[in-house]
mmCIF file of C-alpha atoms in Angstrom:
data_model
loop_
_atom_site.group_PDB
_atom_site.id
_atom_site.type_symbol
_atom_site.label_atom_id
_atom_site.label_comp_id
_atom_site.label_asym_id
_atom_site.label_seq_id
_atom_site.Cartn_x
_atom_site.Cartn_y
_atom_site.Cartn_z
ATOM 1 C CA MET A 458 168.584 22.899 205.859
ATOM 2 C CA ASN A 459 169.056 19.974 203.498
ATOM 3 C CA PRO A 460 169.768 20.654 199.786
ATOM 4 C CA PRO A 461 166.938 19.768 197.407
ATOM 5 C CA ALA A 462 166.985 16.193 196.075
ATOM 6 C CA PRO A 463 168.063 15.891 192.428
ATOM 7 C CA SER A 464 165.217 15.517 189.945
ATOM 8 C CA ALA A 465 164.470 12.165 188.324
ATOM 9 C CA SER A 466 165.867 13.356 184.983
ATOM 10 C CA ILE A 467 169.169 14.395 186.601
ATOM 11 C CA ARG A 468 169.451 11.051 188.418
ATOM 12 C CA ASP A 469 168.536 9.159 185.249
ATOM 13 C CA GLY A 470 171.111 11.107 183.211
ATOM 14 C CA ALA A 471 173.866 10.291 185.705
ATOM 15 C CA LEU A 472 172.917 6.604 185.650
ATOM 16 C CA LEU A 473 172.850 6.527 181.842
ATOM 17 C CA ARG A 474 176.257 8.234 181.637
ATOM 18 C CA ARG A 475 177.741 5.598 183.934
ATOM 19 C CA ARG A 476 176.204 2.853 181.785
ATOM 20 C CA LEU A 477 177.623 4.464 178.621
ATOM 21 C CA ALA A 478 181.062 4.704 180.271
ATOM 22 C CA ASP A 479 180.870 0.984 181.113
ATOM 23 C CA GLU A 480 180.038 0.149 177.481
ATOM 24 C CA LEU A 481 182.844 2.307 176.079
ATOM 25 C CA ALA A 482 185.329 0.811 178.531
ATOM 26 C CA ALA A 483 184.237 -2.729 177.630
ATOM 27 C CA CYS A 484 184.874 -2.169 173.899
ATOM 28 C CA GLY A 485 188.253 -0.513 174.521
ATOM 29 C CA ASP A 486 187.374 3.090 173.640
ATOM 30 C CA LEU A 487 187.609 4.349 177.227
ATOM 31 C CA ARG A 488 190.945 3.443 178.778
ATOM 32 C CA THR A 489 191.827 6.002 181.485
ATOM 33 C CA PRO A 490 190.139 7.138 184.728
ATOM 34 C CA ALA A 491 190.344 10.809 183.678
ATOM 35 C CA TRP A 492 188.387 10.226 180.460
ATOM 36 C CA ARG A 493 185.867 8.102 182.325
ATOM 37 C CA VAL A 494 185.208 11.030 184.651
ATOM 38 C CA ALA A 495 184.637 13.211 181.569
ATOM 39 C CA VAL A 496 182.157 10.757 180.030
ATOM 40 C CA GLU A 497 180.289 10.419 183.326
ATOM 41 C CA SER A 498 180.218 14.193 183.907
ATOM 42 C CA VAL A 499 179.233 15.742 180.560
ATOM 43 C CA PRO A 500 175.455 15.691 179.937
ATOM 44 C CA ARG A 501 175.010 14.753 176.272
ATOM 45 C CA GLU A 502 171.356 15.841 176.291
ATOM 46 C CA VAL A 503 172.566 19.460 176.470
ATOM 47 C CA PHE A 504 174.282 19.012 173.087
ATOM 48 C CA ALA A 505 171.615 16.775 171.557
ATOM 49 C CA PRO A 506 168.272 17.880 172.994
ATOM 50 C CA GLU A 507 166.532 16.900 169.735
ATOM 51 C CA TRP A 508 167.277 14.818 166.665
ATOM 52 C CA PHE A 509 165.836 13.080 163.628
ATOM 53 C CA GLU A 510 165.192 9.351 163.270
ATOM 54 C CA ARG A 511 165.430 7.732 159.818
ATOM 55 C CA VAL A 512 162.154 6.647 158.199
ATOM 56 C CA ASP A 513 162.181 4.599 154.976
ATOM 57 C CA THR A 514 159.194 5.404 152.768
ATOM 58 C CA GLU A 515 158.097 4.615 149.204
ATOM 59 C CA ARG A 516 159.302 8.109 148.238
ATOM 60 C CA GLY A 517 162.763 7.546 149.723
ATOM 61 C CA THR A 518 164.520 8.193 153.016
ATOM 62 C CA MET A 519 162.856 10.747 155.282
ATOM 63 C CA TRP A 520 163.721 12.015 158.754
ATOM 64 C CA ALA A 521 161.199 12.157 161.607
ATOM 65 C CA PRO A 522 161.748 14.756 164.369
ATOM 66 C CA VAL A 523 162.233 13.682 167.990
ATOM 67 C CA VAL A 524 162.346 16.296 170.731
ATOM 68 C CA GLY A 525 164.179 14.936 173.762
ATOM 69 C CA ASP A 526 162.350 14.459 177.041
ATOM 70 C CA ALA A 527 162.367 11.970 179.906
ATOM 71 C CA ALA A 528 160.945 9.272 177.611
ATOM 72 C CA THR A 529 163.759 9.648 175.064
ATOM 73 C CA LEU A 530 166.687 10.416 177.400
ATOM 74 C CA ALA A 531 168.014 6.844 177.137
ATOM 75 C CA ARG A 532 168.388 7.223 173.362
ATOM 76 C CA VAL A 533 170.800 10.147 173.877
ATOM 77 C CA TYR A 534 173.127 7.872 175.823
ATOM 78 C CA GLU A 535 173.259 5.026 173.313
ATOM 79 C CA ASP A 536 176.559 4.710 171.431
ATOM 80 C CA VAL A 537 174.932 5.870 168.194
ATOM 81 C CA THR A 538 175.105 8.834 165.856
ATOM 82 C CA LEU A 539 172.156 11.234 166.227
ATOM 83 C CA VAL A 540 171.057 13.266 163.213
ATOM 84 C CA THR A 541 170.627 16.782 164.605
ATOM 85 C CA GLN A 542 170.039 18.889 161.479
ATOM 86 C CA LEU A 543 169.360 18.530 157.763
ATOM 87 C CA ASP A 544 171.205 20.226 154.906
ATOM 88 C CA ASN A 545 168.466 22.797 154.348
ATOM 89 C CA GLY A 546 168.879 24.079 157.924
ATOM 90 C CA VAL A 547 165.792 22.328 159.289
ATOM 91 C CA ARG A 548 166.114 21.347 162.932
ATOM 92 C CA PRO A 549 163.805 18.821 164.611
ATOM 93 C CA ARG A 550 161.867 21.584 166.393
ATOM 94 C CA ASP A 551 161.128 23.155 162.982
ATOM 95 C CA ALA A 552 159.531 20.009 161.519
ATOM 96 C CA THR A 553 155.981 18.869 162.156
ATOM 97 C CA GLY A 554 156.534 15.430 160.614
ATOM 98 C CA PRO A 555 158.984 13.420 158.495
ATOM 99 C CA VAL A 556 160.979 15.563 156.028
ATOM 100 C CA PHE A 557 163.558 15.041 153.304
ATOM 101 C CA GLY A 558 167.161 16.235 153.602
ATOM 102 C CA VAL A 559 170.814 15.280 153.861
ATOM 103 C CA PRO A 560 171.649 14.662 157.528
ATOM 104 C CA SER A 561 174.179 16.416 159.715
ATOM 105 C CA SER A 562 174.931 14.470 162.853
ATOM 106 C CA SER A 563 176.207 14.447 166.407
ATOM 107 C CA THR A 564 179.026 11.889 166.316
ATOM 108 C CA LEU A 565 178.569 8.722 168.339
ATOM 109 C CA PRO A 566 180.207 8.856 171.796
ATOM 110 C CA GLY A 567 182.574 5.931 171.243
ATOM 111 C CA LEU A 568 184.048 7.582 168.166
ATOM 112 C CA VAL A 569 184.580 10.906 169.967
ATOM 113 C CA VAL A 570 186.283 9.210 172.906
ATOM 114 C CA GLY A 571 188.397 7.106 170.532
ATOM 115 C CA MET A 572 189.583 10.265 168.770
ATOM 116 C CA LEU A 573 190.433 12.042 172.020
ATOM 117 C CA VAL A 574 192.119 9.147 173.779
ATOM 118 C CA GLY A 575 193.941 7.538 170.822
ATOM 119 C CA ASP A 576 197.623 8.040 170.023
ATOM 120 C CA GLY A 577 199.112 8.986 166.647
ATOM 121 C CA PRO A 578 196.892 9.291 163.577
ATOM 122 C CA GLN A 579 193.362 9.424 164.833
ATOM 123 C CA LEU A 580 191.017 7.779 162.326
ATOM 124 C CA ASP A 581 189.537 7.490 158.888
ATOM 125 C CA HIS A 582 185.784 8.051 158.867
ATOM 126 C CA VAL A 583 183.263 7.243 156.125
ATOM 127 C CA LEU A 584 179.694 8.539 156.452
ATOM 128 C CA ASP A 585 176.815 8.094 154.018
ATOM 129 C CA VAL A 586 173.648 10.147 153.667
ATOM 130 C CA ASP A 587 171.530 7.292 155.024
ATOM 131 C CA GLY A 588 173.239 7.514 158.421
ATOM 132 C CA SER A 589 175.566 4.556 157.871
ATOM 133 C CA PHE A 590 179.163 4.999 158.979
ATOM 134 C CA ALA A 591 182.456 3.143 159.081
ATOM 135 C CA THR A 592 185.393 4.224 161.225
ATOM 136 C CA LEU A 593 188.957 2.898 161.188
ATOM 137 C CA LEU A 594 190.784 3.376 164.469
ATOM 138 C CA PRO A 595 194.559 2.743 164.584
ATOM 139 C CA GLN A 596 195.793 0.259 167.177
ATOM 140 C CA ARG A 597 199.114 0.315 169.013
ATOM 141 C CA ASP A 598 200.291 -2.827 167.197
ATOM 142 C CA GLY A 599 199.917 -1.129 163.795
ATOM 143 C CA SER A 600 196.606 -2.790 162.898
ATOM 144 C CA TRP A 601 193.270 -1.032 162.454
ATOM 145 C CA ARG A 602 189.977 -1.668 164.187
ATOM 146 C CA VAL A 603 186.779 -1.058 162.222
ATOM 147 C CA ARG A 604 183.528 0.144 163.782
ATOM 148 C CA GLU A 605 180.367 0.215 161.678
ATOM 149 C CA GLY A 606 176.816 1.303 162.294
ATOM 150 C CA GLY A 607 173.640 2.392 160.587
ATOM 151 C CA PRO A 608 171.439 0.575 158.088
ATOM 152 C CA ARG A 609 174.356 -0.596 155.885
ATOM 153 C CA ARG A 610 177.857 -1.934 156.674
ATOM 154 C CA LEU A 611 179.921 0.519 154.619
ATOM 155 C CA TRP A 612 183.333 -1.039 155.252
ATOM 156 C CA ASP A 613 182.100 -4.493 154.235
ATOM 157 C CA LEU A 614 180.664 -2.972 151.050
ATOM 158 C CA ALA A 615 183.950 -1.156 150.347
ATOM 159 C CA GLU A 616 185.970 -4.346 150.811
ATOM 160 C CA ARG A 617 183.709 -6.277 148.421
ATOM 161 C CA ALA A 618 183.890 -3.477 145.839
ATOM 162 C CA ALA A 619 187.695 -3.346 146.090
ATOM 163 C CA ALA A 620 187.944 -7.122 145.657
ATOM 164 C CA ALA A 621 185.689 -7.033 142.572
ATOM 165 C CA TRP A 622 187.778 -4.158 141.140
ATOM 166 C CA ARG A 623 190.991 -6.165 141.606
ATOM 167 C CA VAL A 624 189.433 -9.209 139.884
ATOM 168 C CA GLN A 625 188.885 -6.967 136.842
ATOM 169 C CA ARG A 626 192.629 -6.054 136.917
ATOM 170 C CA SER A 627 192.121 -2.679 138.602
ATOM 171 C CA PRO A 628 190.685 -0.637 135.700
ATOM 172 C CA ALA A 629 191.357 3.117 135.726
ATOM 173 C CA VAL A 630 188.647 5.609 136.665
ATOM 174 C CA ASP A 631 188.172 6.739 133.046
ATOM 175 C CA ALA A 632 187.293 3.159 132.040
ATOM 176 C CA PHE A 633 183.964 3.415 133.873
ATOM 177 C CA ARG A 634 180.709 4.835 132.515
ATOM 178 C CA LEU A 635 177.745 6.451 134.271
ATOM 179 C CA SER A 636 174.198 5.492 133.291
ATOM 180 C CA ILE A 637 171.188 7.440 134.557
ATOM 181 C CA THR A 638 167.531 6.442 134.151
ATOM 182 C CA PRO A 639 164.424 7.627 136.026
ATOM 183 C CA ASP A 640 164.683 4.576 138.303
ATOM 184 C CA ARG A 641 168.402 3.917 138.617
ATOM 185 C CA GLN A 642 171.884 5.405 138.527
ATOM 186 C CA THR A 643 174.812 3.034 137.930
ATOM 187 C CA VAL A 644 178.570 3.181 137.510
ATOM 188 C CA HIS A 645 179.820 0.344 135.309
ATOM 189 C CA LEU A 646 182.424 -0.932 132.891
ATOM 190 C CA PRO A 647 181.329 -0.970 129.231
ATOM 191 C CA ASP A 648 180.893 -4.771 129.265
ATOM 192 C CA ASN A 649 178.962 -4.558 132.582
ATOM 193 C CA SER A 650 181.418 -6.972 134.221
ATOM 194 C CA LEU A 651 181.597 -4.523 137.126
ATOM 195 C CA THR A 652 178.528 -2.490 138.104
ATOM 196 C CA TRP A 653 177.503 -0.462 141.159
ATOM 197 C CA ASP A 654 174.184 1.206 141.873
ATOM 198 C CA LEU A 655 174.552 4.700 143.318
ATOM 199 C CA PRO A 656 172.526 5.253 146.526
ATOM 200 C CA ARG A 657 169.207 7.042 146.304
ATOM 201 C CA GLY A 658 168.833 9.802 148.879
#
């Protein structure tokens, strides 16, 4: 008696895992056969069966629920961070439409593999409430590689802010002021020579 043929979703998941492994190997995150076997074997849809997608509205950032199925399986195997829960405990299955909240996420596969495979200090990771992230991964030659994703490039923003701060002769933290209005929150120097808008959640 022949064993039953694997379902389409099982075959598709295996194919998508192989494709993800190819992508991670191409960008240098996946460097050993043993870790490739792990990436190709572990079904990510078990750990991320549902998630939220960001929706920008006139009222601010909201999160729309997505419950995984055959139509959304490919999204699970993209090298992206999936928002799996919001700060008020709401899971995608609990929401009937877009909701507000601070996201909690399932870390993107490339970052997880980079942490597990890398040598020495693992990484510095910056994550914002809008789903943007920047990750610094140490390289063997002593340099750092930056990976960014999401709606904003956080590391680029940080580098520009640091350069502007140095131009102003590196003022101390207590030199800055905080201004809050109904429409805007800013951190600035008294003469407004250096000003940053705080993000709106």
